[in-house]
mmCIF file of C-alpha atoms in Angstrom:
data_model
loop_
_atom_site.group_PDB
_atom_site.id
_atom_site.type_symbol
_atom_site.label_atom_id
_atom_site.label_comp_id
_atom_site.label_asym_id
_atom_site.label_seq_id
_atom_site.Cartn_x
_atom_site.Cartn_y
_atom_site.Cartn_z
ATOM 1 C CA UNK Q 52 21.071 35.004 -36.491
ATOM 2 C CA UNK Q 53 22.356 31.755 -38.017
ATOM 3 C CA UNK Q 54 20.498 29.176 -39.916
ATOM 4 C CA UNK Q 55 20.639 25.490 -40.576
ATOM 5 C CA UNK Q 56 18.423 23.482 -42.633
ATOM 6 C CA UNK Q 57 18.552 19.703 -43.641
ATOM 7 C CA UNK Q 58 16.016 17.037 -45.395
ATOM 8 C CA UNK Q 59 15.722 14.052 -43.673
ATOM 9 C CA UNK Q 60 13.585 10.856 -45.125
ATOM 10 C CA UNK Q 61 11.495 8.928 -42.618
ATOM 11 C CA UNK Q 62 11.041 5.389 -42.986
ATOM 12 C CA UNK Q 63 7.281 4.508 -44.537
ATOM 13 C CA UNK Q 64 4.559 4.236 -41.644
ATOM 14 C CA UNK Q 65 1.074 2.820 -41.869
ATOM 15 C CA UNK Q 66 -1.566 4.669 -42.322
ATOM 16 C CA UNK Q 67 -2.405 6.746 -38.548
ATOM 17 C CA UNK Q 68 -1.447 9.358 -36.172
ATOM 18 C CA UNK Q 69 3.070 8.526 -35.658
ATOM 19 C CA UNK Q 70 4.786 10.382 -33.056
ATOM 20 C CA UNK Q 71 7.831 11.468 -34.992
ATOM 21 C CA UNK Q 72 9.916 14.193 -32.259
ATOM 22 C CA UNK Q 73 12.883 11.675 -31.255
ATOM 23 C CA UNK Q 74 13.356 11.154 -35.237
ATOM 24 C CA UNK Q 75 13.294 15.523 -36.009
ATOM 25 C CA UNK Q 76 15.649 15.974 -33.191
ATOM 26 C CA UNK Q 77 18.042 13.228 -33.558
ATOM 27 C CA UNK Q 78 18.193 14.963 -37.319
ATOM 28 C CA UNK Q 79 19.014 18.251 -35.076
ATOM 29 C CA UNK Q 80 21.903 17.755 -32.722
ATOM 30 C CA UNK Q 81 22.602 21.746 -33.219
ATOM 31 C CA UNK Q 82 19.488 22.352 -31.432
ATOM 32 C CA UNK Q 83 21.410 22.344 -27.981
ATOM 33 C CA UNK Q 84 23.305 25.024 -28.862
ATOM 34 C CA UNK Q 85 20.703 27.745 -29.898
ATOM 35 C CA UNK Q 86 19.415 29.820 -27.029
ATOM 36 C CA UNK Q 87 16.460 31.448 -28.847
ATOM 37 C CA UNK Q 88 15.039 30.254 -31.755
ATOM 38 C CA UNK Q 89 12.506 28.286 -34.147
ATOM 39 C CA UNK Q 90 12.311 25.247 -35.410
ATOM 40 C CA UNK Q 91 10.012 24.971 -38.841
ATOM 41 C CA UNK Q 92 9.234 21.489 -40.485
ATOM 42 C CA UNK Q 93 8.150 21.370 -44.091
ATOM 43 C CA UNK Q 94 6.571 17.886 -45.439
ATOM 44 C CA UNK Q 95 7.029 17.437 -49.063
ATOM 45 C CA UNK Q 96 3.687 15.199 -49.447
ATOM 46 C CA UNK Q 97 0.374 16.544 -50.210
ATOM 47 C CA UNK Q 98 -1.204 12.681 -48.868
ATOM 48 C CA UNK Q 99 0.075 12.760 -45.530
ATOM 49 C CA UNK Q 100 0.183 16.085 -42.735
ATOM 50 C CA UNK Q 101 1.770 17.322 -40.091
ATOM 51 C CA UNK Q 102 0.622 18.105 -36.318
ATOM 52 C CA UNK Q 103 1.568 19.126 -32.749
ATOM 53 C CA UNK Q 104 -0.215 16.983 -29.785
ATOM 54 C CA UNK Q 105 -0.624 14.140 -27.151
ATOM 55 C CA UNK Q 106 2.892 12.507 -26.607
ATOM 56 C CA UNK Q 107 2.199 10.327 -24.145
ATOM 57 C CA UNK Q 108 -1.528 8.173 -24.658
ATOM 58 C CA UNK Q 109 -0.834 5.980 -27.773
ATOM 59 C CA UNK Q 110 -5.103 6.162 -27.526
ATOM 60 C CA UNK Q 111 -5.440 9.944 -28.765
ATOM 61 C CA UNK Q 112 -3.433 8.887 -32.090
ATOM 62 C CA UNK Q 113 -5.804 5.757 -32.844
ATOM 63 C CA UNK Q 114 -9.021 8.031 -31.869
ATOM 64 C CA UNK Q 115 -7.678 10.737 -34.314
ATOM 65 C CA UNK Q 116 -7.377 8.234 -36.711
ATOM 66 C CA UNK Q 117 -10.963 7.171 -36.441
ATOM 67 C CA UNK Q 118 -12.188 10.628 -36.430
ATOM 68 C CA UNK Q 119 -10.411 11.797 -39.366
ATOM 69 C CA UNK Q 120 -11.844 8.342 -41.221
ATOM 70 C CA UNK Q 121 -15.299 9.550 -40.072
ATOM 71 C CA UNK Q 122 -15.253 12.687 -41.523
ATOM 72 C CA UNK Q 123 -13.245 11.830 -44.988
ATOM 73 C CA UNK Q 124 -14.852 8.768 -45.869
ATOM 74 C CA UNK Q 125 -13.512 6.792 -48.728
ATOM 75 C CA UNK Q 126 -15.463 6.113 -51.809
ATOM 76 C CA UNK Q 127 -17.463 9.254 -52.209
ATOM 77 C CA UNK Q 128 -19.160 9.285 -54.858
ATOM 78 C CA UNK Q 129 -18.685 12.410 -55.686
ATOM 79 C CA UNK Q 130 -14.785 11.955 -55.889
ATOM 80 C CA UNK Q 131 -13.021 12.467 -59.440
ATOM 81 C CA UNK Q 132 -9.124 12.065 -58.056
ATOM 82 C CA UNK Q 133 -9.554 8.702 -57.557
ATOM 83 C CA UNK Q 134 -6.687 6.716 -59.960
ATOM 84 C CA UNK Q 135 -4.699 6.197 -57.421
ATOM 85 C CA UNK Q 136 -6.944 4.289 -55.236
ATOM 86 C CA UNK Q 137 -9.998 4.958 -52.914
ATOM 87 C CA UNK Q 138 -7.134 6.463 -49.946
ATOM 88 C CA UNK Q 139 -6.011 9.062 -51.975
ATOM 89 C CA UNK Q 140 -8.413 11.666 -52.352
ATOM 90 C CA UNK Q 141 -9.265 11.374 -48.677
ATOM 91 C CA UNK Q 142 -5.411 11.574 -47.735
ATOM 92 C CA UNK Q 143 -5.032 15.063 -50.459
ATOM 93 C CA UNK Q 144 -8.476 16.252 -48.041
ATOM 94 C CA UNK Q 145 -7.223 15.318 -44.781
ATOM 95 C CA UNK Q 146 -4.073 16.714 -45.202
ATOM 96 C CA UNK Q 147 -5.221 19.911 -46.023
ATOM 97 C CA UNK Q 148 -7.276 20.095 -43.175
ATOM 98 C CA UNK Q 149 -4.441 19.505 -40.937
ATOM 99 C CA UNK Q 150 -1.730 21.024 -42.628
ATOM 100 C CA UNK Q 151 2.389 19.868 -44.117
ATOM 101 C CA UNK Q 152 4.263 22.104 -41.634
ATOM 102 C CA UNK Q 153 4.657 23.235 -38.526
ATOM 103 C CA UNK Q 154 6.595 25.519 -36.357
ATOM 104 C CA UNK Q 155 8.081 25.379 -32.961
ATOM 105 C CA UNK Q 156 10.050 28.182 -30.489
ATOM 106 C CA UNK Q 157 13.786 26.766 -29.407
ATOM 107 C CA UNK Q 158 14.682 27.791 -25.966
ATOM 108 C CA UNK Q 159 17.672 26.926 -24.296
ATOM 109 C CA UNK Q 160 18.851 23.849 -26.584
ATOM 110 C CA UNK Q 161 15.352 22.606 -26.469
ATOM 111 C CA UNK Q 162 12.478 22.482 -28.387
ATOM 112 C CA UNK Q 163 9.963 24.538 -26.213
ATOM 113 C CA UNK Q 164 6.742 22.041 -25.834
ATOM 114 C CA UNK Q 165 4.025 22.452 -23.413
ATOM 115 C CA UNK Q 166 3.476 19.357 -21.028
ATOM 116 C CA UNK Q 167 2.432 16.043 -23.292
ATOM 117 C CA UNK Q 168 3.450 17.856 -26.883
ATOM 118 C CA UNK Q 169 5.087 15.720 -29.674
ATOM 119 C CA UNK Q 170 5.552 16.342 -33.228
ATOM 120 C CA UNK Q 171 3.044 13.332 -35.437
ATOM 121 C CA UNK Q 172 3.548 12.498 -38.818
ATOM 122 C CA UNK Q 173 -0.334 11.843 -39.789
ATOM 123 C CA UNK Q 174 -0.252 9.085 -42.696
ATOM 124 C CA UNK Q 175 -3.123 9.277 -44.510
ATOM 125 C CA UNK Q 176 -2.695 6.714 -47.261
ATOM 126 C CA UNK Q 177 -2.740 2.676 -46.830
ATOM 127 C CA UNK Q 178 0.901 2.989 -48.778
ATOM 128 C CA UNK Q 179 2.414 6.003 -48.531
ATOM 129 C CA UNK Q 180 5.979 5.361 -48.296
ATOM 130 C CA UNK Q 181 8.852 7.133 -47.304
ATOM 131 C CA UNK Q 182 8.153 10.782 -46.298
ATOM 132 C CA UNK Q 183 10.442 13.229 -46.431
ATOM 133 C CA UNK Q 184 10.677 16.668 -44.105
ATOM 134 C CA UNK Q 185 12.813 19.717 -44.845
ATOM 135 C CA UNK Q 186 13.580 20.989 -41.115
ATOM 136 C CA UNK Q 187 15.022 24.638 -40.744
ATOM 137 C CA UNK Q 188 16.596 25.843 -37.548
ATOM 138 C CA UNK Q 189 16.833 29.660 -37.070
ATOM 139 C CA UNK Q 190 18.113 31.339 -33.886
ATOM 140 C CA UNK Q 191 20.811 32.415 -31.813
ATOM 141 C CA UNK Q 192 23.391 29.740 -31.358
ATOM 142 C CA UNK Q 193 25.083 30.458 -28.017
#
């Protein structure tokens, strides 16, 4: 069983739902040689999550988006974290709900999706910057 594991920094996004898979497995070029495996990705943010879903219809990110605004609201309140402007305590909640990492099964030198899966980088805050992801490959390398 081998292992490989490398940081990568992704450019700052806007806060929303970004498909991020070509950017993990351009990071990856090993990934073609490991017959049976996992991929794990870490995010080292506690404003901004990770998830697995729709790849194709840019309208499920922007309807996440408006969901997730829904139910975090901005402004509560009830809301003591709040020094680093209104986004930030609902980016620390909505993160958490989602979650900062995620794992996926290699197969054959691919990542093993089901039909229309992609890897999003969920921005939560208006300014979040540059996120970094710590990506570790485990599995049999043929």
């Amino acid at each position: 069983m081998d292992w490989l594991q490398r940081t990568i920094t992704l450019d700052p996004k806007s806060r929303g739902f970004h498909l991020v898979t070509d950017e993990v497995l351009a990071a990856l070029p090993e990934i073609r040689d490991v017959r049976v495996g996992l991929l794990h990705v870490f995010l080292q943010h506690t404003s901004a999550s990770l998830t697995i879903n729709e790849n194709a219809a840019p309208a499920v990110r922007g309807d996440l988006e408006r969901h997730f605004d829904e139910m975090v609201p901005e402004n509560q309140p009830y809301y003591q974290h709040t020094i680093e402007g209104p986004d930030d305590m609902p980016a620390h909640i909505k993160a958490s709900m989602l979650d900062t990492s995620l794992s996926v099964p290699v197969q054959d030198g691919a990542v093993a999706f089901g039909t229309w899966q992609g890897i999003y980088l969920n921005e939560h805050r208006n300014n979040g910057g540059a996120r970094s992801l710590v990506l570790t490959l485990q599995g049999e390398w043929a």
